């Protein structure tokens, strides 16, 4: 027979009242004998009535089968299994890393609250996790709330993870679907103005480097990287591992991807981008990465380079604004939204509409 009790979290104000105090939302555990073996584990619920029904099912199942329950899967084990599946599905490294970062925060939150099994991941735990999400900016001491856009992105990762766990029977349902996304009151995507682009490209020639011998290379790489993003719409995470074999420097055709139909999708680079890429030394398989260091490290260094260029130019921004500029200029010149969707690689037209619909000519009229 299994007995239920509350396992009070360190922050529970009723912790000193003992396990028999049940009028709090702390996770419910059970302890007792099942199929002749000692069983002590999390029930995976916080609602007492539902917990009673769950252990009744366990006892009935154990009586019918004559076998003890398997140990509950931990949150860390579930996350490891999910990320392994993401890699097996050949998702982009940047996507897997984004999921990994979110789930690392989730695992730390669950463990800190004494919620170590995946069955503890209910609606209450997910709600508390999102409410507790904060970060400390680099070089500062004070914590801040994460941006609404970041919270929305993390919720997408949580929904995907919980769907994975629910399909495998580790949790009863995908509780993350019941967590409502935050409201975003952000300004629409804004491209760089032509005058700003002139200043940015001029700033590439004024970059400084601690190693004088590497200064010409640093400036040339910064200029080529910016022009490639500007003329192709590639993210910086896709620009850094750009292979030389995907670009025809004679015609300017850059292979973006092979679509599901098997047809290749190209974009034609402008002359400034072609000249900048051709000026780079041919010392490997990639234009902007040596192929030996970690890709994430190379991408991080590239972001820092772009930040330095923008600082020299005196312009606020980030690498993604070059992708925005590429998209907006196409729409302003009469291209349809579906074409922009294909070039950007968005799986849904809704994503493209969300960011760029205000710049469609018919929409403006």
Coordinates of C-alpha atoms in Angstrom, one line a residue:
X1 CA 0.0 0.0 0.0
X2 CA 1.2 3.5 -0.9
X3 CA 0.9 6.5 1.4
X4 CA 0.8 10.0 0.1
X5 CA 2.6 13.0 1.6
X6 CA 3.8 16.5 0.6
X7 CA 7.5 16.9 0.0
X8 CA 7.8 20.6 1.0
X9 CA 10.2 22.8 -1.1
X10 CA 12.9 24.8 0.7
X11 CA 10.8 28.0 0.1
X12 CA 7.5 26.5 1.4
X13 CA 6.3 28.5 4.5
X14 CA 4.7 25.3 5.9
X15 CA 7.9 23.3 5.8
X16 CA 8.2 23.2 9.6
X17 CA 4.7 21.6 9.8
X18 CA 5.9 18.3 8.5
X19 CA 5.0 16.0 5.6
X20 CA 1.4 15.4 6.9
X21 CA 0.5 19.0 6.2
X22 CA -1.2 18.9 2.8
X23 CA -2.7 22.4 2.3
X24 CA 0.1 23.7 0.2
X25 CA 1.1 23.3 -3.5
X26 CA 4.3 21.4 -2.9
X27 CA 4.9 18.2 -4.9
X28 CA 3.2 15.0 -3.8
X29 CA 5.2 11.9 -3.1
X30 CA 4.3 8.4 -2.1
X31 CA 6.0 5.9 0.2
X32 CA 5.1 2.3 0.9
X33 CA 5.1 -1.2 -0.5
X34 CA 4.2 -2.2 -4.1
X35 CA 4.4 -5.8 -5.3
X36 CA 6.4 -6.7 -2.3
X37 CA 9.0 -4.0 -2.8
X38 CA 9.7 -0.7 -1.0
X39 CA 8.6 2.2 -3.3
X40 CA 9.3 5.8 -2.6
X41 CA 8.9 8.2 -5.6
X42 CA 7.3 11.4 -6.8
X43 CA 3.6 11.1 -7.9
X44 CA 4.1 13.9 -10.5
X45 CA 1.1 15.9 -9.3
X46 CA 0.3 18.7 -6.9
X47 CA -3.5 18.1 -6.8
X48 CA -4.3 15.7 -3.9
X49 CA -7.4 14.2 -5.4
X50 CA -5.7 13.4 -8.7
X51 CA -2.7 12.0 -6.8
X52 CA -5.0 9.6 -5.0
X53 CA -6.5 8.3 -8.3
X54 CA -3.0 7.9 -9.8
X55 CA -1.6 5.7 -7.0
X56 CA -4.8 3.6 -7.1
X57 CA -4.1 3.0 -10.8
X58 CA -0.5 2.1 -9.9
X59 CA -1.6 -0.4 -7.2
X60 CA -4.2 -2.0 -9.5
X61 CA -1.6 -2.3 -12.3
X62 CA 1.0 -3.8 -10.0
X63 CA -1.5 -6.2 -8.6
X64 CA -2.5 -7.4 -12.0
X65 CA 1.0 -7.7 -13.4
X66 CA 2.8 -8.7 -10.2
X67 CA 5.7 -6.4 -11.0
X68 CA 7.0 -3.3 -9.3
X69 CA 7.0 0.1 -11.1
X70 CA 10.0 1.3 -13.0
X71 CA 12.0 4.2 -11.4
X72 CA 10.6 7.6 -12.5
X73 CA 12.6 9.3 -15.2
X74 CA 14.4 12.4 -14.0
X75 CA 14.1 15.8 -15.7
X76 CA 17.7 15.6 -16.7
X77 CA 17.3 12.2 -18.3
X78 CA 14.2 13.4 -20.2
X79 CA 16.1 16.5 -21.5
X80 CA 19.0 14.4 -22.6
X81 CA 16.7 12.1 -24.5
X82 CA 14.9 15.0 -26.2
X83 CA 18.1 16.7 -27.3
X84 CA 19.5 13.5 -28.6
X85 CA 16.3 13.1 -30.7
X86 CA 16.7 16.7 -32.0
X87 CA 20.2 15.9 -33.1
X88 CA 19.1 12.6 -34.7
X89 CA 16.5 14.6 -36.7
X90 CA 19.3 16.8 -38.0
X91 CA 17.9 20.0 -36.7
X92 CA 20.2 23.0 -37.1
X93 CA 22.9 23.3 -34.5
X94 CA 21.6 26.8 -33.6
X95 CA 18.2 25.4 -33.0
X96 CA 19.5 22.6 -30.8
X97 CA 21.6 25.0 -28.9
X98 CA 18.6 27.3 -28.3
X99 CA 16.6 24.4 -27.0
X100 CA 19.5 23.3 -24.8
X101 CA 19.9 26.7 -23.2
X102 CA 16.2 26.9 -22.3
X103 CA 16.1 23.4 -20.9
X104 CA 19.2 24.0 -18.9
X105 CA 17.4 26.8 -17.1
X106 CA 14.4 24.5 -16.6
X107 CA 16.5 21.7 -15.2
X108 CA 18.1 24.1 -12.7
X109 CA 14.8 25.5 -11.6
X110 CA 13.2 22.1 -11.1
X111 CA 16.2 20.7 -9.2
X112 CA 16.3 23.8 -7.0
X113 CA 12.7 23.3 -6.1
X114 CA 13.1 19.6 -5.3
X115 CA 11.2 18.6 -8.5
X116 CA 13.6 16.1 -9.9
X117 CA 11.3 13.8 -11.9
X118 CA 9.7 14.5 -15.2
X119 CA 6.3 13.7 -13.7
X120 CA 6.8 16.8 -11.5
X121 CA 6.6 19.0 -14.7
X122 CA 3.0 20.1 -14.4
X123 CA 1.3 23.4 -15.3
X124 CA 2.1 24.9 -11.9
X125 CA 5.8 24.1 -12.3
X126 CA 5.9 25.6 -15.8
X127 CA 4.1 28.7 -14.7
X128 CA 6.5 29.2 -11.7
X129 CA 9.5 28.6 -14.0
X130 CA 8.5 31.3 -16.4
X131 CA 7.7 33.8 -13.6
X132 CA 11.1 33.2 -12.2
X133 CA 13.1 33.6 -15.4
X134 CA 15.6 36.4 -15.0
X135 CA 19.1 37.1 -16.3
X136 CA 22.2 39.1 -15.3
X137 CA 23.6 41.3 -18.1
X138 CA 27.3 40.8 -18.8
X139 CA 29.4 43.0 -16.6
X140 CA 26.5 43.9 -14.3
X141 CA 25.3 42.6 -10.9
X142 CA 21.6 43.3 -11.0
X143 CA 19.2 40.7 -12.4
X144 CA 16.6 41.7 -15.0
X145 CA 13.4 40.2 -16.4
X146 CA 13.9 38.5 -19.8
X147 CA 12.4 40.2 -22.8
X148 CA 8.9 39.2 -24.0
X149 CA 10.3 38.0 -27.3
X150 CA 12.8 35.7 -25.4
X151 CA 10.0 34.4 -23.1
X152 CA 7.9 33.6 -26.2
X153 CA 10.8 31.8 -27.8
X154 CA 11.5 29.8 -24.6
X155 CA 7.8 28.8 -24.4
X156 CA 8.1 27.4 -27.9
X157 CA 11.0 25.2 -26.8
X158 CA 9.0 24.1 -23.7
X159 CA 6.0 23.1 -25.8
X160 CA 8.2 21.0 -28.1
X161 CA 9.9 19.3 -25.1
X162 CA 6.6 18.6 -23.3
X163 CA 5.0 17.2 -26.4
X164 CA 8.0 14.9 -26.8
X165 CA 7.6 13.7 -23.1
X166 CA 3.8 13.4 -23.3
X167 CA 3.9 11.2 -26.4
X168 CA 6.3 8.8 -24.5
X169 CA 4.0 8.7 -21.5
X170 CA 6.4 10.4 -19.2
X171 CA 3.9 13.1 -18.3
X172 CA 0.1 13.0 -18.6
X173 CA -0.2 15.8 -21.1
X174 CA 1.6 18.8 -22.7
X175 CA 1.0 21.3 -20.0
X176 CA 3.1 23.9 -21.8
X177 CA 0.3 24.3 -24.3
X178 CA -1.8 25.8 -21.5
X179 CA 0.8 28.5 -20.7
X180 CA -0.2 31.6 -22.5
X181 CA 2.5 33.5 -24.5
X182 CA 3.5 37.0 -23.3
X183 CA 2.2 40.1 -24.9
X184 CA 4.8 41.8 -27.1
X185 CA 4.8 45.6 -27.6
X186 CA 7.9 45.9 -29.7
X187 CA 8.6 48.2 -32.6
X188 CA 8.3 46.7 -36.1
X189 CA 11.5 45.4 -37.8
X190 CA 13.5 48.3 -39.2
X191 CA 16.2 48.0 -41.8
X192 CA 19.4 50.0 -42.0
X193 CA 19.1 53.2 -44.0
X194 CA 21.5 53.6 -47.0
X195 CA 23.4 56.3 -45.2
X196 CA 23.8 54.0 -42.2
X197 CA 25.1 51.2 -44.5
X198 CA 27.7 53.6 -45.9
X199 CA 28.9 54.4 -42.4
X200 CA 29.0 50.7 -41.4
X201 CA 31.1 49.7 -44.4
X202 CA 33.4 52.7 -43.8
X203 CA 33.8 51.6 -40.2
X204 CA 35.1 48.2 -41.4
X205 CA 38.2 50.0 -42.7
X206 CA 38.7 51.7 -39.3
X207 CA 38.6 48.6 -37.1
X208 CA 41.4 48.1 -34.7
X209 CA 43.1 44.9 -33.7
X210 CA 45.6 44.0 -30.9
X211 CA 47.6 42.1 -33.5
X212 CA 48.8 44.6 -36.2
X213 CA 49.7 41.7 -38.5
X214 CA 46.1 40.5 -38.5
X215 CA 44.5 43.9 -39.0
X216 CA 44.1 43.7 -42.8
X217 CA 42.5 40.3 -42.5
X218 CA 40.2 41.4 -39.7
X219 CA 38.9 44.4 -41.7
X220 CA 38.5 42.3 -44.9
X221 CA 36.5 39.6 -43.1
X222 CA 34.3 42.1 -41.4
X223 CA 33.4 43.8 -44.7
X224 CA 32.8 40.5 -46.5
X225 CA 30.7 39.2 -43.7
X226 CA 28.4 42.2 -43.6
X227 CA 28.0 42.4 -47.4
X228 CA 27.3 38.7 -47.6
X229 CA 24.5 39.0 -45.0
X230 CA 23.2 42.1 -46.7
X231 CA 22.9 40.6 -50.2
X232 CA 21.8 37.1 -49.1
X233 CA 19.6 37.5 -46.1
X234 CA 21.6 34.8 -44.3
X235 CA 21.7 34.7 -40.5
X236 CA 25.1 35.2 -38.9
X237 CA 24.9 31.6 -37.7
X238 CA 24.7 30.5 -41.4
X239 CA 27.1 33.1 -42.7
X240 CA 30.1 32.0 -40.5
X241 CA 30.1 28.3 -41.8
X242 CA 29.5 29.4 -45.4
X243 CA 31.3 27.0 -47.6
X244 CA 33.3 28.2 -50.6
X245 CA 31.7 25.5 -52.8
X246 CA 28.3 27.1 -52.3
X247 CA 29.3 30.4 -54.0
X248 CA 30.1 30.9 -57.6
X249 CA 32.3 34.0 -57.6
X250 CA 32.0 34.3 -61.4
X251 CA 28.2 34.6 -61.5
X252 CA 27.6 35.6 -57.8
X253 CA 25.1 32.7 -57.3
X254 CA 24.9 31.5 -53.7
X255 CA 23.2 28.2 -53.0
X256 CA 20.9 28.8 -50.0
X257 CA 19.5 25.3 -49.7
X258 CA 18.0 22.3 -51.6
X259 CA 14.2 22.4 -51.2
X260 CA 12.0 19.4 -50.4
X261 CA 11.3 19.1 -54.1
X262 CA 15.0 18.5 -54.7
X263 CA 15.4 21.8 -56.6
X264 CA 18.3 24.0 -55.5
X265 CA 17.4 27.5 -54.3
X266 CA 19.9 30.3 -55.2
X267 CA 20.2 34.0 -54.5
X268 CA 22.5 36.2 -56.6
X269 CA 24.9 38.3 -54.6
X270 CA 25.7 41.9 -55.6
X271 CA 29.0 42.9 -57.0
X272 CA 30.3 44.4 -53.7
X273 CA 29.7 41.1 -51.9
X274 CA 31.4 39.1 -54.6
X275 CA 34.4 41.4 -54.6
X276 CA 34.7 41.2 -50.8
X277 CA 34.5 37.4 -50.8
X278 CA 37.0 37.1 -53.6
X279 CA 39.5 39.3 -51.7
X280 CA 39.6 36.9 -48.7
X281 CA 42.5 34.5 -48.6
X282 CA 41.7 31.0 -49.8
X283 CA 42.9 29.1 -46.8
X284 CA 40.2 26.5 -46.1
X285 CA 36.8 25.0 -46.8
X286 CA 35.0 28.0 -45.4
X287 CA 35.0 31.8 -45.9
X288 CA 34.8 32.9 -42.3
X289 CA 35.6 29.8 -40.2
X290 CA 38.8 27.7 -40.0
X291 CA 36.7 24.5 -39.4
X292 CA 38.8 23.5 -36.4
X293 CA 37.4 25.6 -33.6
X294 CA 33.9 25.1 -32.2
X295 CA 31.4 26.6 -34.5
X296 CA 29.5 28.3 -31.7
X297 CA 32.8 30.0 -30.6
X298 CA 33.4 31.3 -34.2
X299 CA 29.8 32.6 -34.4
X300 CA 30.3 34.4 -31.0
X301 CA 33.5 36.0 -32.2
X302 CA 31.7 37.1 -35.4
X303 CA 29.0 38.7 -33.4
X304 CA 31.6 40.6 -31.4
X305 CA 33.2 41.8 -34.6
X306 CA 29.9 43.1 -35.9
X307 CA 29.3 44.8 -32.6
X308 CA 32.7 46.5 -32.8
X309 CA 31.9 47.7 -36.4
X310 CA 28.6 49.2 -35.3
X311 CA 30.2 50.9 -32.4
X312 CA 32.8 52.5 -34.6
X313 CA 30.0 53.6 -37.0
X314 CA 28.0 55.0 -34.1
X315 CA 24.9 53.0 -35.0
X316 CA 22.8 50.8 -32.7
X317 CA 21.9 47.4 -34.1
X318 CA 22.7 43.7 -34.3
X319 CA 23.6 41.2 -37.0
X320 CA 20.0 40.3 -37.7
X321 CA 19.2 43.8 -39.0
X322 CA 21.2 43.0 -42.2
X323 CA 18.8 40.1 -42.8
X324 CA 15.9 42.6 -42.1
X325 CA 17.4 45.0 -44.6
X326 CA 17.6 42.3 -47.3
X327 CA 14.0 41.4 -46.8
X328 CA 12.6 44.9 -46.6
X329 CA 14.4 46.1 -49.7
X330 CA 13.0 43.1 -51.7
X331 CA 9.4 44.0 -50.6
X332 CA 9.9 47.7 -51.3
X333 CA 11.0 46.8 -54.8
X334 CA 7.8 44.8 -55.4
X335 CA 8.8 41.2 -54.5
X336 CA 5.9 39.1 -53.0
X337 CA 6.0 37.9 -49.5
X338 CA 6.1 34.2 -50.6
X339 CA 9.4 34.8 -52.4
X340 CA 10.9 36.4 -49.3
X341 CA 9.7 33.5 -47.3
X342 CA 11.5 31.0 -49.5
X343 CA 14.7 33.1 -49.5
X344 CA 14.7 33.4 -45.7
X345 CA 13.9 29.8 -45.2
X346 CA 10.8 30.3 -43.0
X347 CA 8.7 27.2 -42.7
X348 CA 5.5 29.2 -42.4
X349 CA 4.4 32.3 -44.3
X350 CA 3.0 33.5 -40.9
X351 CA 6.5 34.0 -39.6
X352 CA 7.4 36.2 -42.6
X353 CA 4.1 38.2 -42.3
X354 CA 4.7 38.7 -38.6
X355 CA 8.0 40.6 -39.2
X356 CA 7.7 42.1 -42.7
X357 CA 4.0 42.4 -43.7
X358 CA 4.1 46.2 -43.0
X359 CA 6.6 46.7 -45.8
X360 CA 4.6 44.9 -48.5
X361 CA 3.6 47.6 -51.1
X362 CA -0.1 46.5 -51.2
X363 CA -0.2 46.6 -47.4
X364 CA 1.2 50.2 -47.4
X365 CA -1.3 51.3 -50.0

